[in-house]
Amino acid sequence: QAQAGWLQHDFGHLSVFKKSSWNHIVHKFVIGHLKGASANWWNHRHFQHHAKPNIFKKDPDVNMLHVFVLGDTQPVEYGKKKLKYLPYNHQHEYFFLIFPPLLIPVYFQIQIISTMIRRRFWADLAWAISYYLRYFITYIPFYGVLGSLFLLTFVRFLESHWFVWVTQMNHIPMEIDCEKHRDWLSSQLAATCNIEQSFFNDWFTGHLNFQIEHHLFPTMPRHNFWK
């Protein structure tokens, strides 16, 4: 599931086939039939992220809904306004209990299903239904309904940790702030950092250890980032 996540990312950025239409078709298959998610939902979130990375109110990836405060300026702003939704001085401790285990199995699942229904993404919904039908037809004979639901939730629980560590390590250490109206190149470099290359790191991160190159050349096939 994690590797399918990196694979759909490639198709979503139109970086596999020369024809955009083929990328779009296979993107819907991978994210819909292999993962049970929505291509339109992903595009809407991810293209905002690439346009305005690490910018509050514009990048959905740093919109933490008052659960975490990020960067250097947001904690100061919350302190001045005395906003205490949670004990933020302990967020480095409760981060491990909330963000990695719950992002994909809870937050993303609710958001994906509600978005497909609310925005009438019926084609995406059909792809997602095909994933669940295939999954339950395969596993119910072995584990029953409850056992299959538990397995699905557990797999997404593990995948969520994997996804969070990769996406946090190449953006969160960088500047996170309000819009500064920089030029595009500068805004990309201020929000991205790379992780050391190795065979394992390339595989584990879907080559997103080259986050700088990916943001500067988002349609470049991932195996060329190192060049």
mmCIF file of C-alpha atoms in Angstrom:
data_model
loop_
_atom_site.group_PDB
_atom_site.id
_atom_site.type_symbol
_atom_site.label_atom_id
_atom_site.label_comp_id
_atom_site.label_asym_id
_atom_site.label_seq_id
_atom_site.Cartn_x
_atom_site.Cartn_y
_atom_site.Cartn_z
ATOM 1 C CA GLN A 1 0.000 0.000 0.000
ATOM 2 C CA ALA A 2 2.835 2.421 0.788
ATOM 3 C CA GLN A 3 4.572 1.687 -2.505
ATOM 4 C CA ALA A 4 1.264 2.070 -4.344
ATOM 5 C CA GLY A 5 1.069 5.479 -2.680
ATOM 6 C CA TRP A 6 4.405 6.534 -4.177
ATOM 7 C CA LEU A 7 3.356 5.019 -7.526
ATOM 8 C CA GLN A 8 0.099 6.979 -7.729
ATOM 9 C CA HIS A 9 2.156 10.086 -6.906
ATOM 10 C CA ASP A 10 4.183 9.453 -10.086
ATOM 11 C CA PHE A 11 1.077 9.139 -12.256
ATOM 12 C CA GLY A 12 -0.564 12.115 -10.539
ATOM 13 C CA HIS A 13 2.409 14.267 -11.571
ATOM 14 C CA LEU A 14 2.168 12.986 -15.177
ATOM 15 C CA SER A 15 5.742 11.693 -14.948
ATOM 16 C CA VAL A 16 5.365 8.158 -16.334
ATOM 17 C CA PHE A 17 3.739 8.221 -19.780
ATOM 18 C CA LYS A 18 4.388 10.802 -22.478
ATOM 19 C CA LYS A 19 0.634 11.268 -22.991
ATOM 20 C CA SER A 20 -1.107 13.084 -20.130
ATOM 21 C CA SER A 21 -4.309 11.129 -20.756
ATOM 22 C CA TRP A 22 -2.561 7.803 -20.024
ATOM 23 C CA ASN A 23 -1.140 9.181 -16.776
ATOM 24 C CA HIS A 24 -4.610 10.333 -15.702
ATOM 25 C CA ILE A 25 -6.208 6.969 -16.507
ATOM 26 C CA VAL A 26 -3.609 4.873 -14.689
ATOM 27 C CA HIS A 27 -3.587 7.343 -11.793
ATOM 28 C CA LYS A 28 -7.293 6.691 -11.257
ATOM 29 C CA PHE A 29 -6.670 2.929 -11.393
ATOM 30 C CA VAL A 30 -3.768 2.945 -8.908
ATOM 31 C CA ILE A 31 -5.191 5.363 -6.335
ATOM 32 C CA GLY A 32 -8.769 4.149 -6.804
ATOM 33 C CA HIS A 33 -8.642 0.403 -7.421
ATOM 34 C CA LEU A 34 -5.381 -0.374 -5.589
ATOM 35 C CA LYS A 35 -5.828 2.037 -2.657
ATOM 36 C CA GLY A 36 -9.523 2.906 -2.379
ATOM 37 C CA ALA A 37 -8.937 6.671 -2.558
ATOM 38 C CA SER A 38 -9.879 9.507 -4.916
ATOM 39 C CA ALA A 39 -7.700 10.924 -7.703
ATOM 40 C CA ASN A 40 -9.575 14.237 -7.695
ATOM 41 C CA TRP A 41 -9.236 14.559 -3.919
ATOM 42 C CA TRP A 42 -5.485 13.908 -4.158
ATOM 43 C CA ASN A 43 -5.005 16.342 -7.049
ATOM 44 C CA HIS A 44 -6.876 19.104 -5.221
ATOM 45 C CA ARG A 45 -4.734 18.729 -2.080
ATOM 46 C CA HIS A 46 -1.402 18.003 -3.686
ATOM 47 C CA PHE A 47 -1.424 20.716 -6.340
ATOM 48 C CA GLN A 48 -2.135 23.318 -3.631
ATOM 49 C CA HIS A 49 0.829 21.927 -1.710
ATOM 50 C CA HIS A 50 3.152 22.271 -4.713
ATOM 51 C CA ALA A 51 1.928 25.777 -5.502
ATOM 52 C CA LYS A 52 2.401 27.102 -1.953
ATOM 53 C CA PRO A 53 4.480 24.633 0.119
ATOM 54 C CA ASN A 54 4.624 25.238 3.887
ATOM 55 C CA ILE A 55 2.449 28.367 3.664
ATOM 56 C CA PHE A 56 -0.348 28.587 6.227
ATOM 57 C CA LYS A 57 -3.927 28.670 4.861
ATOM 58 C CA LYS A 58 -2.648 27.762 1.368
ATOM 59 C CA ASP A 59 -0.845 24.435 1.842
ATOM 60 C CA PRO A 60 -3.251 21.780 3.202
ATOM 61 C CA ASP A 61 -0.282 19.713 4.407
ATOM 62 C CA VAL A 62 0.469 22.241 7.171
ATOM 63 C CA ASN A 63 -3.178 22.798 8.099
ATOM 64 C CA MET A 64 -3.172 20.924 11.406
ATOM 65 C CA LEU A 65 -6.614 22.102 12.629
ATOM 66 C CA HIS A 66 -5.211 23.479 15.925
ATOM 67 C CA VAL A 67 -3.824 20.046 16.842
ATOM 68 C CA PHE A 68 -0.159 21.023 16.311
ATOM 69 C CA VAL A 69 1.668 24.333 16.002
ATOM 70 C CA LEU A 70 4.398 24.366 13.350
ATOM 71 C CA GLY A 71 7.414 26.469 12.448
ATOM 72 C CA ASP A 72 8.786 29.479 14.307
ATOM 73 C CA THR A 73 5.983 32.038 13.945
ATOM 74 C CA GLN A 74 2.835 30.014 14.672
ATOM 75 C CA PRO A 75 3.809 29.092 18.269
ATOM 76 C CA VAL A 76 4.519 32.784 18.982
ATOM 77 C CA GLU A 77 1.184 33.791 17.431
ATOM 78 C CA TYR A 78 -0.702 31.220 19.512
ATOM 79 C CA GLY A 79 1.138 32.372 22.630
ATOM 80 C CA LYS A 80 0.256 36.026 22.076
ATOM 81 C CA LYS A 81 -3.404 35.192 21.439
ATOM 82 C CA LYS A 82 -3.371 32.695 24.333
ATOM 83 C CA LEU A 83 -4.860 29.974 22.155
ATOM 84 C CA LYS A 84 -4.787 26.745 24.165
ATOM 85 C CA TYR A 85 -6.718 24.134 22.209
ATOM 86 C CA LEU A 86 -4.171 21.574 23.432
ATOM 87 C CA PRO A 87 -1.092 21.589 25.707
ATOM 88 C CA TYR A 88 1.252 22.580 22.893
ATOM 89 C CA ASN A 89 4.303 22.511 25.148
ATOM 90 C CA HIS A 90 3.805 18.710 25.134
ATOM 91 C CA GLN A 91 3.061 18.261 21.423
ATOM 92 C CA HIS A 92 6.419 16.530 20.876
ATOM 93 C CA GLU A 93 5.082 13.826 23.203
ATOM 94 C CA TYR A 94 1.502 13.425 21.934
ATOM 95 C CA PHE A 95 2.550 13.712 18.256
ATOM 96 C CA PHE A 96 3.384 9.983 18.258
ATOM 97 C CA LEU A 97 -0.077 9.097 19.585
ATOM 98 C CA ILE A 98 -2.088 11.235 17.150
ATOM 99 C CA PHE A 99 -0.480 12.080 13.830
ATOM 100 C CA PRO A 100 1.305 8.913 12.577
ATOM 101 C CA PRO A 101 -1.346 6.388 13.683
ATOM 102 C CA LEU A 102 -4.496 8.353 12.794
ATOM 103 C CA LEU A 103 -3.726 10.355 9.620
ATOM 104 C CA ILE A 104 -4.574 7.724 6.986
ATOM 105 C CA PRO A 105 -6.980 5.361 8.827
ATOM 106 C CA VAL A 106 -9.120 8.156 10.296
ATOM 107 C CA TYR A 107 -8.552 11.694 8.974
ATOM 108 C CA PHE A 108 -7.837 10.884 5.308
ATOM 109 C CA GLN A 109 -10.557 8.218 5.116
ATOM 110 C CA ILE A 110 -13.242 10.578 6.414
ATOM 111 C CA GLN A 111 -12.021 13.375 4.138
ATOM 112 C CA ILE A 112 -11.813 11.158 1.036
ATOM 113 C CA ILE A 113 -15.290 9.637 1.384
ATOM 114 C CA SER A 114 -16.977 12.935 2.271
ATOM 115 C CA THR A 115 -15.208 14.732 -0.603
ATOM 116 C CA MET A 116 -16.247 12.148 -3.210
ATOM 117 C CA ILE A 117 -19.894 12.352 -2.099
ATOM 118 C CA ARG A 118 -20.038 16.108 -1.497
ATOM 119 C CA ARG A 119 -18.344 17.041 -4.780
ATOM 120 C CA ARG A 120 -20.015 14.214 -6.730
ATOM 121 C CA PHE A 121 -16.838 12.522 -7.885
ATOM 122 C CA TRP A 122 -18.859 9.500 -8.989
ATOM 123 C CA ALA A 123 -16.103 7.986 -11.166
ATOM 124 C CA ASP A 124 -13.675 8.141 -8.219
ATOM 125 C CA LEU A 125 -16.327 6.629 -5.970
ATOM 126 C CA ALA A 126 -16.800 3.744 -8.416
ATOM 127 C CA TRP A 127 -13.049 3.082 -8.437
ATOM 128 C CA ALA A 128 -12.978 3.144 -4.609
ATOM 129 C CA ILE A 129 -15.951 0.761 -4.403
ATOM 130 C CA SER A 130 -14.100 -1.619 -6.755
ATOM 131 C CA TYR A 131 -11.193 -1.627 -4.286
ATOM 132 C CA TYR A 132 -13.413 -2.507 -1.312
ATOM 133 C CA LEU A 133 -15.316 -5.167 -3.271
ATOM 134 C CA ARG A 134 -12.072 -6.816 -4.369
ATOM 135 C CA TYR A 135 -10.633 -6.593 -0.864
ATOM 136 C CA PHE A 136 -13.617 -8.090 0.962
ATOM 137 C CA ILE A 137 -14.225 -10.802 -1.655
ATOM 138 C CA THR A 138 -10.586 -11.829 -1.174
ATOM 139 C CA TYR A 139 -10.353 -11.751 2.618
ATOM 140 C CA ILE A 140 -13.805 -12.454 4.103
ATOM 141 C CA PRO A 141 -13.537 -16.214 3.292
ATOM 142 C CA PHE A 142 -10.337 -16.326 5.365
ATOM 143 C CA TYR A 143 -10.963 -13.849 8.202
ATOM 144 C CA GLY A 144 -14.680 -13.030 8.227
ATOM 145 C CA VAL A 145 -16.111 -9.496 8.102
ATOM 146 C CA LEU A 146 -14.663 -8.236 11.403
ATOM 147 C CA GLY A 147 -11.290 -9.862 10.790
ATOM 148 C CA SER A 148 -11.076 -8.322 7.319
ATOM 149 C CA LEU A 149 -11.975 -4.883 8.697
ATOM 150 C CA PHE A 150 -9.324 -5.271 11.389
ATOM 151 C CA LEU A 151 -6.685 -6.268 8.810
ATOM 152 C CA LEU A 152 -7.584 -3.301 6.583
ATOM 153 C CA THR A 153 -7.385 -0.888 9.519
ATOM 154 C CA PHE A 154 -4.104 -2.380 10.744
ATOM 155 C CA VAL A 155 -2.493 -2.128 7.288
ATOM 156 C CA ARG A 156 -3.540 1.527 7.040
ATOM 157 C CA PHE A 157 -2.282 2.114 10.582
ATOM 158 C CA LEU A 158 1.174 0.846 9.537
ATOM 159 C CA GLU A 159 1.076 2.697 6.214
ATOM 160 C CA SER A 160 0.154 5.906 8.013
ATOM 161 C CA HIS A 161 3.348 5.783 10.095
ATOM 162 C CA TRP A 162 5.387 5.135 6.940
ATOM 163 C CA PHE A 163 3.714 8.011 5.073
ATOM 164 C CA VAL A 164 4.041 10.502 7.936
ATOM 165 C CA TRP A 165 7.765 9.936 8.501
ATOM 166 C CA VAL A 166 8.536 10.414 4.811
ATOM 167 C CA THR A 167 6.370 13.501 4.286
ATOM 168 C CA GLN A 168 7.435 15.174 7.538
ATOM 169 C CA MET A 169 11.190 14.758 7.194
ATOM 170 C CA ASN A 170 11.528 16.612 3.891
ATOM 171 C CA HIS A 171 9.243 19.602 4.637
ATOM 172 C CA ILE A 172 8.680 20.201 8.360
ATOM 173 C CA PRO A 173 12.350 21.013 9.196
ATOM 174 C CA MET A 174 12.133 23.930 6.756
ATOM 175 C CA GLU A 175 10.479 27.339 7.025
ATOM 176 C CA ILE A 176 6.724 27.238 7.742
ATOM 177 C CA ASP A 177 5.074 30.646 7.699
ATOM 178 C CA CYS A 178 2.412 32.895 6.203
ATOM 179 C CA GLU A 179 2.572 34.038 2.590
ATOM 180 C CA LYS A 180 5.694 36.142 1.944
ATOM 181 C CA HIS A 181 5.053 36.608 -1.783
ATOM 182 C CA ARG A 182 8.416 35.233 -2.804
ATOM 183 C CA ASP A 183 9.189 34.267 -6.376
ATOM 184 C CA TRP A 184 8.290 30.656 -7.171
ATOM 185 C CA LEU A 185 11.850 29.292 -7.124
ATOM 186 C CA SER A 186 12.680 30.811 -3.737
ATOM 187 C CA SER A 187 9.403 29.628 -2.192
ATOM 188 C CA GLN A 188 10.112 26.047 -3.284
ATOM 189 C CA LEU A 189 13.659 26.048 -1.910
ATOM 190 C CA ALA A 190 12.581 27.559 1.413
ATOM 191 C CA ALA A 191 10.123 24.699 2.022
ATOM 192 C CA THR A 192 12.023 21.591 0.881
ATOM 193 C CA CYS A 193 15.061 19.618 1.943
ATOM 194 C CA ASN A 194 16.717 16.406 0.803
ATOM 195 C CA ILE A 195 17.561 13.231 2.711
ATOM 196 C CA GLU A 196 20.736 11.254 2.096
ATOM 197 C CA GLN A 197 20.606 8.958 -0.913
ATOM 198 C CA SER A 198 20.873 5.220 -0.440
ATOM 199 C CA PHE A 199 19.210 2.204 -2.027
ATOM 200 C CA PHE A 200 16.973 1.846 1.038
ATOM 201 C CA ASN A 201 16.134 5.559 1.313
ATOM 202 C CA ASP A 202 15.245 5.751 -2.392
ATOM 203 C CA TRP A 203 12.915 2.751 -2.057
ATOM 204 C CA PHE A 204 11.443 3.692 1.341
ATOM 205 C CA THR A 205 10.600 7.261 0.302
ATOM 206 C CA GLY A 206 9.595 6.632 -3.305
ATOM 207 C CA HIS A 207 12.614 8.837 -4.209
ATOM 208 C CA LEU A 208 11.041 11.733 -2.286
ATOM 209 C CA ASN A 209 14.301 11.983 -0.382
ATOM 210 C CA PHE A 210 15.063 14.204 -3.398
ATOM 211 C CA GLN A 211 12.324 16.622 -2.384
ATOM 212 C CA ILE A 212 14.108 19.731 -3.706
ATOM 213 C CA GLU A 213 14.429 18.274 -7.191
ATOM 214 C CA HIS A 214 10.850 17.007 -7.082
ATOM 215 C CA HIS A 215 9.447 20.442 -6.243
ATOM 216 C CA LEU A 216 11.569 22.215 -8.854
ATOM 217 C CA PHE A 217 10.776 19.645 -11.581
ATOM 218 C CA PRO A 218 7.499 17.977 -10.516
ATOM 219 C CA THR A 219 6.949 16.158 -13.824
ATOM 220 C CA MET A 220 10.455 14.631 -13.852
ATOM 221 C CA PRO A 221 10.460 10.824 -13.517
ATOM 222 C CA ARG A 222 11.681 9.981 -10.029
ATOM 223 C CA HIS A 223 14.585 7.759 -11.115
ATOM 224 C CA ASN A 224 16.198 10.846 -12.719
ATOM 225 C CA PHE A 225 16.185 13.025 -9.594
ATOM 226 C CA TRP A 226 19.721 11.995 -8.610
ATOM 227 C CA LYS A 227 21.052 13.232 -11.955
#
